Coordinates of C-alpha atoms in Angstrom, one line a residue:
Chain A
X1 CA 54.5 102.1 131.6
X2 CA 56.5 105.2 131.9
X3 CA 59.5 105.7 129.7
X4 CA 62.7 106.9 131.2
X5 CA 64.4 109.9 129.7
X6 CA 67.2 107.6 128.4
X7 CA 64.7 105.3 126.7
X8 CA 63.1 108.2 125.0
X9 CA 66.4 109.5 123.9
X10 CA 67.5 106.1 122.6
X11 CA 64.3 105.7 120.7
X12 CA 64.6 109.1 119.2
X13 CA 68.2 108.4 118.2
X14 CA 67.4 105.1 116.7
X15 CA 64.5 106.7 114.8
X16 CA 66.8 109.5 113.6
X17 CA 69.4 106.9 112.5
X18 CA 66.7 105.1 110.5
X19 CA 65.4 108.3 109.1
X20 CA 68.8 109.6 108.0
X21 CA 69.8 106.1 106.7
X22 CA 73.1 106.2 108.6
X23 CA 75.1 103.1 108.3
X24 CA 74.2 100.9 111.3
X25 CA 77.1 99.2 113.0
X26 CA 76.9 95.5 113.6
X27 CA 75.7 94.7 117.1
X28 CA 77.0 91.8 119.2
X29 CA 73.8 90.0 118.2
X30 CA 74.6 90.3 114.5
X31 CA 78.1 88.8 115.1
X32 CA 76.7 86.0 117.3
X33 CA 74.0 85.3 114.6
X34 CA 76.6 85.1 111.9
X35 CA 78.8 82.8 114.0
X36 CA 75.8 80.6 114.9
X37 CA 74.8 80.3 111.3
X38 CA 78.3 79.0 110.4
X39 CA 78.7 76.7 113.5
X40 CA 75.1 75.6 114.0
X41 CA 75.4 76.8 117.5
X42 CA 78.4 74.6 118.4
X43 CA 81.1 76.0 120.6
X44 CA 84.3 77.2 118.9
X45 CA 87.5 76.5 120.9
X46 CA 89.9 79.4 120.9
X47 CA 92.8 77.4 119.4
X48 CA 93.9 75.8 116.2
X49 CA 93.3 78.9 114.1
X50 CA 95.9 81.6 113.4
X51 CA 94.7 85.1 112.4
X52 CA 97.4 87.6 111.5
X53 CA 96.3 91.3 111.3
X54 CA 98.1 94.5 111.9
X55 CA 97.7 95.9 115.4
X56 CA 97.4 99.3 113.8
X57 CA 96.1 99.7 110.3
X58 CA 97.2 102.9 108.5
X59 CA 93.9 103.0 106.6
X60 CA 90.7 101.0 107.1
X61 CA 90.2 100.7 103.4
X62 CA 92.9 98.1 102.9
X63 CA 93.9 96.0 105.9
X64 CA 96.0 92.9 105.1
X65 CA 95.0 89.8 107.0
X66 CA 96.2 86.2 106.9
X67 CA 94.3 83.1 108.2
X68 CA 95.6 79.7 108.8
X69 CA 93.8 76.7 110.2
X70 CA 95.6 73.4 109.5
X71 CA 93.1 70.7 108.6
X72 CA 90.1 73.0 108.4
X73 CA 87.4 72.5 105.6
X74 CA 86.4 76.2 105.7
X75 CA 87.3 79.4 107.5
X76 CA 84.8 82.2 108.0
X77 CA 86.1 85.8 108.7
X78 CA 84.0 88.4 110.4
X79 CA 84.6 92.1 111.2
X80 CA 82.7 92.6 114.4
X81 CA 82.5 96.4 114.2
X82 CA 81.5 96.8 110.5
X83 CA 78.0 97.7 109.4
X84 CA 77.7 94.1 108.2
X85 CA 80.1 91.8 110.0
X86 CA 80.5 89.3 107.1
X87 CA 83.9 89.5 105.3
X88 CA 84.5 86.3 103.5
X89 CA 84.3 82.5 103.8
X90 CA 87.2 80.4 102.5
X91 CA 86.4 76.8 101.5
X92 CA 89.4 74.6 100.9
X93 CA 89.2 71.8 98.3
X94 CA 91.1 68.6 97.8
X95 CA 93.8 70.4 95.8
X96 CA 94.5 73.0 98.5
X97 CA 98.2 72.9 99.6
X98 CA 97.3 74.3 103.0
X99 CA 94.4 75.8 104.8
X100 CA 96.0 79.3 104.7
X101 CA 94.9 82.4 102.8
X102 CA 95.7 86.1 102.7
X103 CA 93.5 88.9 101.6
X104 CA 92.8 92.6 102.2
X105 CA 89.7 93.8 104.0
X106 CA 87.8 96.9 104.9
X107 CA 87.4 97.9 108.6
X108 CA 85.1 100.7 109.7
X109 CA 87.2 101.7 112.7
X110 CA 88.9 100.0 115.6
X111 CA 87.4 96.6 116.2
X112 CA 87.9 92.8 116.5
X113 CA 88.4 90.6 113.5
X114 CA 87.2 87.0 114.1
X115 CA 88.2 83.9 112.2
X116 CA 86.3 80.6 112.7
X117 CA 87.5 77.3 111.3
X118 CA 85.2 74.4 110.5
X119 CA 86.9 71.0 110.7
X120 CA 86.0 67.6 109.1
X121 CA 85.1 66.1 112.5
X122 CA 82.4 68.7 113.0
X123 CA 84.3 70.8 115.5
X124 CA 84.9 74.5 115.3
X125 CA 87.9 76.6 116.3
X126 CA 88.4 80.3 116.4
X127 CA 90.9 83.2 116.7
X128 CA 90.4 86.9 117.3
X129 CA 92.6 89.9 116.6
X130 CA 92.0 93.5 117.7
X131 CA 92.9 96.1 115.1
X132 CA 93.2 99.8 115.6
X133 CA 92.5 101.9 112.6
X134 CA 94.4 105.1 112.1
X135 CA 92.5 108.3 111.7
X136 CA 94.3 109.9 108.8
X137 CA 95.9 113.3 109.2
X138 CA 95.1 114.8 105.8
X139 CA 92.2 114.2 103.5
X140 CA 94.0 115.1 100.3
Chain B
X1 CA 78.8 97.4 85.5
X2 CA 82.4 97.6 86.6
X3 CA 84.8 98.8 83.9
X4 CA 88.3 97.7 83.1
X5 CA 88.0 94.5 85.1
X6 CA 91.3 92.7 84.6
X7 CA 92.3 89.6 86.4
X8 CA 96.0 89.0 87.3
X9 CA 97.5 85.7 88.5
X10 CA 100.9 84.8 89.6
X11 CA 101.7 81.1 89.9
X12 CA 104.9 79.1 89.4
X13 CA 105.4 77.6 86.0
X14 CA 107.3 74.5 87.2
X15 CA 107.2 72.3 90.3
X16 CA 108.0 68.8 91.5
X17 CA 105.3 66.2 92.2
X18 CA 103.7 66.8 95.5
X19 CA 105.0 70.3 95.8
X20 CA 102.9 72.9 97.6
X21 CA 103.0 76.1 95.5
X22 CA 101.9 79.6 96.4
X23 CA 99.4 81.4 94.2
X24 CA 98.5 85.0 94.2
X25 CA 95.6 86.6 92.4
X26 CA 94.4 90.2 92.0
X27 CA 91.4 91.5 90.0
X28 CA 90.8 95.2 89.3
X29 CA 87.3 95.9 90.6
X30 CA 85.8 98.8 92.6
X31 CA 83.9 96.4 95.1
X32 CA 81.2 99.0 95.5
X33 CA 79.9 98.2 99.0
X34 CA 76.4 99.5 98.8
X35 CA 77.1 101.6 101.9
X36 CA 78.3 104.7 100.1
X37 CA 76.3 107.6 98.7
X38 CA 76.8 109.7 95.6
X39 CA 76.9 113.5 95.4
X40 CA 73.1 113.7 95.4
X41 CA 72.8 111.6 98.6
X42 CA 71.6 108.5 96.8
X43 CA 72.9 105.1 97.8
X44 CA 75.4 103.8 95.2
X45 CA 74.1 100.2 94.6
X46 CA 76.3 97.3 95.7
X47 CA 78.4 95.9 92.9
X48 CA 81.0 93.4 94.0
X49 CA 82.8 90.2 93.1
X50 CA 80.9 87.8 95.3
X51 CA 82.8 84.5 94.6
X52 CA 86.2 83.5 93.6
X53 CA 87.3 79.9 92.8
X54 CA 90.5 78.2 91.8
X55 CA 90.6 74.7 90.4
X56 CA 93.6 72.5 89.3
X57 CA 92.8 70.0 86.6
X58 CA 89.2 70.1 87.6
X59 CA 89.8 69.6 91.3
X60 CA 89.0 72.5 93.7
X61 CA 91.8 74.4 95.4
X62 CA 89.8 77.1 97.1
X63 CA 86.3 78.6 96.8
X64 CA 85.8 81.9 98.5
X65 CA 82.6 83.8 99.2
X66 CA 83.3 87.5 99.2
X67 CA 81.3 90.2 101.0
X68 CA 81.4 94.0 100.6
X69 CA 84.1 94.1 103.3
X70 CA 86.7 92.8 100.9
X71 CA 88.8 95.7 99.7
X72 CA 88.8 97.3 96.2
X73 CA 90.8 95.2 93.7
X74 CA 90.4 91.9 95.6
X75 CA 93.7 90.1 96.4
X76 CA 94.1 86.5 97.5
X77 CA 97.1 84.4 98.3
X78 CA 96.8 80.7 99.0
X79 CA 98.5 77.3 98.4
X80 CA 97.9 74.5 96.0
X81 CA 99.4 71.0 95.9
X82 CA 100.4 69.7 92.5
X83 CA 101.0 66.1 91.7
X84 CA 101.0 66.3 87.9
X85 CA 101.3 68.9 85.1
X86 CA 98.2 70.8 84.4
X87 CA 96.2 74.0 84.4
X88 CA 94.9 76.2 87.2
X89 CA 91.5 77.7 86.3
X90 CA 90.6 80.9 88.1
X91 CA 87.1 82.3 88.1
X92 CA 85.6 85.5 89.5
X93 CA 81.8 86.0 89.7
X94 CA 80.5 89.5 89.6
X95 CA 77.1 90.7 91.1
X96 CA 76.2 91.9 87.6
X97 CA 76.4 88.4 86.2
X98 CA 79.8 88.8 84.6
X99 CA 82.2 86.0 85.0
X100 CA 85.9 86.7 84.6
X101 CA 88.3 83.8 83.9
X102 CA 92.1 83.3 83.8
X103 CA 94.3 80.2 83.6
X104 CA 97.9 79.3 84.4
X105 CA 99.8 76.3 83.3
X106 CA 102.3 74.5 85.4
X107 CA 104.8 71.7 84.4
X108 CA 105.3 69.1 87.1
X109 CA 108.2 66.8 86.8
Chain C
X1 CA 121.1 107.3 110.9
X2 CA 122.5 110.8 110.2
X3 CA 121.8 113.5 112.7
X4 CA 119.9 116.5 111.6
X5 CA 122.0 119.5 112.5
X6 CA 120.3 122.1 110.4
X7 CA 116.8 121.5 111.6
X8 CA 115.1 124.7 112.8
X9 CA 116.2 126.2 116.1
X10 CA 114.3 126.9 119.3
X11 CA 112.3 124.7 121.6
X12 CA 109.7 123.7 119.1
X13 CA 112.5 122.7 116.7
X14 CA 114.2 120.7 119.4
X15 CA 110.9 118.9 120.1
X16 CA 110.3 118.3 116.4
X17 CA 113.8 116.9 116.1
X18 CA 113.4 114.6 119.0
X19 CA 110.1 113.3 117.7
X20 CA 111.3 112.9 114.2
X21 CA 114.4 111.1 115.4
X22 CA 112.3 108.8 117.5
X23 CA 110.0 107.9 114.7
X24 CA 112.8 107.4 112.2
X25 CA 114.7 105.4 114.7
X26 CA 111.7 103.1 115.2
X27 CA 111.8 102.4 111.5
X28 CA 115.4 101.2 111.8
X29 CA 118.4 101.3 109.6
X30 CA 117.8 97.9 108.2
X31 CA 114.8 99.1 106.3
X32 CA 115.7 99.0 102.7
X33 CA 113.3 99.3 99.8
X34 CA 114.2 96.9 97.0
X35 CA 111.3 96.4 94.6
X36 CA 110.9 93.0 93.0
X37 CA 114.1 92.0 94.6
X38 CA 116.0 94.0 92.0
X39 CA 115.3 97.7 91.9
X40 CA 117.2 99.4 94.7
X41 CA 115.5 102.5 95.9
X42 CA 117.3 105.4 97.7
X43 CA 114.9 106.4 100.5
X44 CA 117.3 108.7 102.4
X45 CA 119.9 111.1 101.0
X46 CA 121.7 114.3 101.8
X47 CA 119.4 117.3 101.3
X48 CA 120.2 119.5 98.3
X49 CA 122.1 122.6 99.4
X50 CA 119.3 125.0 98.7
X51 CA 117.0 123.2 101.2
X52 CA 118.3 125.0 104.3
X53 CA 115.7 123.5 106.7
X54 CA 116.7 119.8 106.1
X55 CA 120.0 117.9 106.3
X56 CA 118.6 114.6 105.1
X57 CA 115.7 114.0 102.7
X58 CA 113.5 110.9 103.1
X59 CA 111.1 109.2 100.8
X60 CA 107.5 109.1 102.2
X61 CA 108.0 105.3 102.3
X62 CA 110.1 105.4 105.5
X63 CA 107.2 107.0 107.4
X64 CA 104.7 104.2 106.6
X65 CA 103.7 101.1 108.5
X66 CA 105.4 97.7 107.7
X67 CA 102.2 96.5 106.0
X68 CA 102.0 99.5 103.7
X69 CA 105.8 99.4 103.0
X70 CA 105.5 95.7 102.0
X71 CA 102.9 96.5 99.4
X72 CA 105.4 98.5 97.4
X73 CA 108.2 95.9 97.5
X74 CA 106.6 93.6 95.0
X75 CA 104.7 94.7 91.8
X76 CA 102.1 92.0 92.3
X77 CA 101.3 93.4 95.8
X78 CA 101.2 97.0 94.5
X79 CA 97.7 97.7 93.4
X80 CA 99.0 100.7 91.3
X81 CA 100.4 98.2 88.8
X82 CA 96.8 97.5 87.6
X83 CA 96.8 101.1 86.3
X84 CA 100.3 100.7 84.8
X85 CA 99.1 97.7 82.9
X86 CA 96.1 99.7 81.6
X87 CA 98.5 102.4 80.4
X88 CA 100.6 99.9 78.6
X89 CA 97.6 98.8 76.6
X90 CA 96.8 102.5 75.9
X91 CA 100.3 103.0 74.8
X92 CA 99.8 100.7 71.9
X93 CA 96.3 101.9 71.0
X94 CA 95.9 104.4 68.1
X95 CA 94.4 107.7 69.2
X96 CA 93.4 110.7 67.2
X97 CA 93.2 111.8 63.5
X98 CA 96.7 110.6 62.6
X99 CA 95.9 107.0 63.4
X100 CA 99.0 106.8 65.6
X101 CA 99.6 105.2 69.0
X102 CA 102.3 106.3 71.4
X103 CA 104.4 103.3 70.2
X104 CA 104.2 104.5 66.5
X105 CA 106.9 107.0 67.4
X106 CA 108.3 105.4 70.5
X107 CA 109.1 102.1 69.1
X108 CA 111.2 101.2 72.1
X109 CA 108.0 101.2 74.2
X110 CA 107.5 103.0 77.5
X111 CA 111.0 102.0 78.6
X112 CA 112.2 104.8 76.3
X113 CA 111.0 107.1 79.1
X114 CA 113.3 105.7 81.7
X115 CA 114.8 109.2 82.5
X116 CA 111.6 111.2 82.2
X117 CA 110.2 111.1 85.7
X118 CA 113.6 111.8 87.2
X119 CA 114.1 115.0 85.2
X120 CA 110.6 116.5 85.1
X121 CA 109.3 119.1 85.4
X122 CA 111.8 120.6 82.9
X123 CA 112.1 123.6 80.6
X124 CA 110.7 123.1 77.1
X125 CA 112.5 125.3 74.6
X126 CA 109.9 125.1 71.9
X127 CA 107.1 126.3 74.1
X128 CA 109.1 128.5 76.3
X129 CA 107.7 127.1 79.5
X130 CA 108.4 124.6 82.3
X131 CA 106.5 121.4 81.4
X132 CA 105.3 118.6 83.6
X133 CA 105.0 115.0 82.4
X134 CA 101.2 115.6 81.9
X135 CA 101.9 118.5 79.6
X136 CA 104.5 116.5 77.7
X137 CA 101.9 113.6 77.2
X138 CA 99.3 116.1 76.0
X139 CA 101.8 117.7 73.7
X140 CA 102.3 114.4 72.0
X141 CA 98.6 113.7 71.8
X142 CA 97.5 117.1 70.4
X143 CA 100.5 118.1 68.3
X144 CA 101.6 114.8 66.9
X145 CA 98.7 112.4 67.1
X146 CA 95.8 114.7 66.3
X147 CA 94.0 113.6 69.5
X148 CA 92.2 115.4 72.2
X149 CA 94.3 116.2 75.3
X150 CA 93.7 114.0 78.4
X151 CA 92.2 115.5 81.5
X152 CA 95.2 116.3 83.8
X153 CA 93.6 114.5 86.7
X154 CA 91.6 111.9 84.8
X155 CA 92.2 108.2 85.1
X156 CA 93.9 107.8 81.7
X157 CA 96.4 110.6 82.4
X158 CA 97.1 109.2 85.9
X159 CA 97.6 105.8 84.4
X160 CA 100.0 107.1 81.8
X161 CA 102.1 109.1 84.3
X162 CA 102.2 106.0 86.5
X163 CA 103.6 104.0 83.6
X164 CA 106.2 106.7 82.9
X165 CA 107.2 106.7 86.5
X166 CA 107.2 102.9 86.8
X167 CA 109.7 102.5 84.0
X168 CA 112.0 105.1 85.7
X169 CA 112.0 103.5 89.1
X170 CA 115.5 103.5 90.7
X171 CA 116.7 106.5 88.6
X172 CA 118.0 109.3 90.9
X173 CA 115.8 112.4 90.8
X174 CA 117.8 115.2 89.2
X175 CA 115.6 118.1 88.3
X176 CA 117.3 121.2 86.8
X177 CA 116.5 124.4 88.8
X178 CA 118.8 126.8 87.0
X179 CA 118.9 128.3 83.5
X180 CA 115.5 129.2 81.9
X181 CA 113.6 127.2 84.6
X182 CA 115.1 129.3 87.5
X183 CA 112.3 131.9 87.7
X184 CA 109.6 129.3 87.7
X185 CA 111.6 127.4 90.4
X186 CA 111.9 130.6 92.5
X187 CA 108.1 131.1 92.2
X188 CA 107.7 127.5 93.5
X189 CA 110.0 128.1 96.4
X190 CA 108.1 131.2 97.3
X191 CA 104.8 129.3 97.3
X192 CA 106.3 126.5 99.4
X193 CA 107.1 128.9 102.2
X194 CA 103.9 130.9 102.0
X195 CA 101.3 130.3 104.7
X196 CA 97.9 129.6 103.3
X197 CA 94.4 129.4 104.7
X198 CA 92.6 129.9 108.0
X199 CA 95.2 127.6 109.6
X200 CA 98.0 129.7 108.2
X201 CA 100.1 126.7 107.2
X202 CA 102.8 126.6 104.6
X203 CA 104.1 123.4 103.0
X204 CA 107.2 123.9 105.2
X205 CA 105.1 124.1 108.4
X206 CA 104.3 120.4 108.1
X207 CA 106.8 118.8 105.8
X208 CA 110.0 120.6 106.8
X209 CA 109.5 121.6 110.4
X210 CA 107.3 118.7 111.6
X211 CA 108.0 115.6 109.5
X212 CA 107.9 112.5 111.6
X213 CA 105.5 114.1 114.0
X214 CA 101.9 113.0 114.3
X215 CA 99.1 114.9 112.6
X216 CA 96.1 113.3 114.3
X217 CA 97.2 109.6 114.3
X218 CA 99.2 109.9 111.1
X219 CA 103.0 110.5 110.6
X220 CA 103.8 113.5 108.6
X221 CA 106.3 112.9 105.8
X222 CA 108.6 115.3 104.1
X223 CA 106.0 115.7 101.3
X224 CA 108.4 114.3 98.7
X225 CA 106.9 113.6 95.3
X226 CA 109.4 111.0 94.1
X227 CA 106.7 108.3 94.6
X228 CA 104.0 110.0 92.5
X229 CA 101.6 109.3 91.1
X230 CA 101.0 107.2 94.3
X231 CA 98.4 104.6 95.2
X232 CA 96.6 105.8 98.2
X233 CA 94.9 103.2 100.3
X234 CA 92.4 105.8 101.3
X235 CA 91.3 106.4 97.7
X236 CA 92.0 102.9 96.4
X237 CA 93.4 104.5 93.3
X238 CA 96.4 106.4 92.1
X239 CA 96.6 110.1 92.9
X240 CA 98.3 112.8 90.9
X241 CA 100.8 115.3 92.3
X242 CA 98.6 118.3 91.7
X243 CA 95.6 116.5 93.3
X244 CA 97.7 116.0 96.4
X245 CA 98.8 119.6 96.4
X246 CA 95.2 120.7 96.1
X247 CA 94.3 118.4 99.1
X248 CA 97.0 119.8 101.3
X249 CA 96.1 123.4 100.6
X250 CA 92.4 122.7 101.1
X251 CA 93.3 121.1 104.4
X252 CA 94.8 124.5 105.5
X253 CA 91.3 125.8 104.8
X254 CA 92.4 127.9 101.9
X255 CA 91.0 128.4 98.4
X256 CA 93.4 126.2 96.4
X257 CA 95.0 126.7 93.1
X258 CA 93.7 124.6 90.2
X259 CA 95.2 121.4 89.0
X260 CA 97.5 122.3 86.1
X261 CA 97.7 126.0 87.1
X262 CA 101.0 127.9 86.7
X263 CA 101.3 128.0 90.5
X264 CA 101.1 124.2 90.9
X265 CA 103.5 123.7 88.0
X266 CA 106.0 126.0 89.7
X267 CA 105.4 124.3 93.0
X268 CA 105.8 120.9 91.4
X269 CA 109.2 121.9 90.0
X270 CA 110.3 123.2 93.4
X271 CA 109.1 120.2 95.4
X272 CA 110.5 117.8 92.8
X273 CA 113.9 119.5 93.2
X274 CA 113.8 119.0 97.0
X275 CA 113.9 115.3 96.2
X276 CA 117.0 115.6 94.1
X277 CA 119.0 112.6 95.3
X278 CA 116.2 110.2 96.1
X279 CA 115.1 107.5 93.6
X280 CA 112.1 107.6 91.4
X281 CA 109.7 105.4 93.3
X282 CA 106.3 105.9 91.7
X283 CA 103.8 104.5 91.6
X284 CA 104.4 104.1 95.3
X285 CA 101.9 103.0 98.0
X286 CA 100.8 105.3 100.7
X287 CA 98.1 105.5 103.3

């Protein structure tokens, strides 16, 4: 087997990344795996969940989001472009007044935020929002 | 060990039976992600609040699993339904084993 | 929205004017900052006469995104209030050899300092110098309480200045620039217009001539300090005025002055006076 120049380069870069311990960004597989773990592999319809996030976040350290999935038992939130895509899972109990919650999250750059609701009938529904993260002008 | 960890809660003090009330919580905590390095290049160990729960008179309102992607000073807003007077119990669980608690009473009539 | 007639001349000035106008127009005239539904904040006002390069002064709040703006409109949403609460506890805690707390003398609590943030830095007759809030706090600690001074940029001092600012929110900034403070103020003005660093930028290059324009993907403000100490999302903590000055000068690729240095005290007096007419807003929330 002969390695192409690109393969060699990629291997070298991957090795360098491991060696330097650079934060690895989540791959599509990581995100899919996290979703599969939550859904057990079931399809998630793209409806029934509302995810509100700013189109442009002024700083990735503190990005306000709101999730709402009427009737859901639980909502999982993922940041598809973070080193680790997991953000939080909200489980709603019998005293919940709605299946809505707001929080503030960290985003390592422009990416999709994903919310997946699990419903009592075993179904899953999802929403996705694309967030651009501003590169600050001044370090201060 | 996180220092100066102080929970704050805002919930209404009065409501009518069956009302849905909005609750906000904030706890001062660095939420060290485990991704950062100190000045010597060593990884700063992860130290986060990993779970937050709110119960009303022993019945669960919300139970949240937090990952390092939750911002410093974790903030939550959510709704509870109240049918009787009682007490909200809020609990935050720290990676270091610490548990922080807060309560809020509400009169329902 | 008032038009800006005195903004610098020439093509660059015209471009800056157009860009600033566009950005401010985006924000809209209906944007009002009212904190907790009760503290009305002046976020735009006629510029003081001595600021020849501006006709209107704006709080940094107007340059921020709706999400960041919203965090400042309610004390529960404003993460800086965590530090204000910590300072309230410290206010009642005895410190130093005299066994006294801040509240031993200031029985009315921090609210006694309602006018402090709006009028500092100010001339101190006893010491014959211009004092910042930090210097006043340390004067109490060392000369009345027998305690060690707080580190100017440490968490405890930032918390205390945040508390002193918080109780003064809504007061109109009115810093005296004449009398014995005048020479310090003139030194500050000189520094403001001096180009520093490899990038050869003065404070005015960004904050007077290019506010509202983008620096990378960020909108430049007028560099007002009425919202300080301010909670920066970037730091997830409150930031002191001098720390922000140091960051700005470092970003010009210059050797900076030290926090608490005579240069920064003079600059603080001058920059504070450029905000005469805005409300005290700190601890504000910025990106």
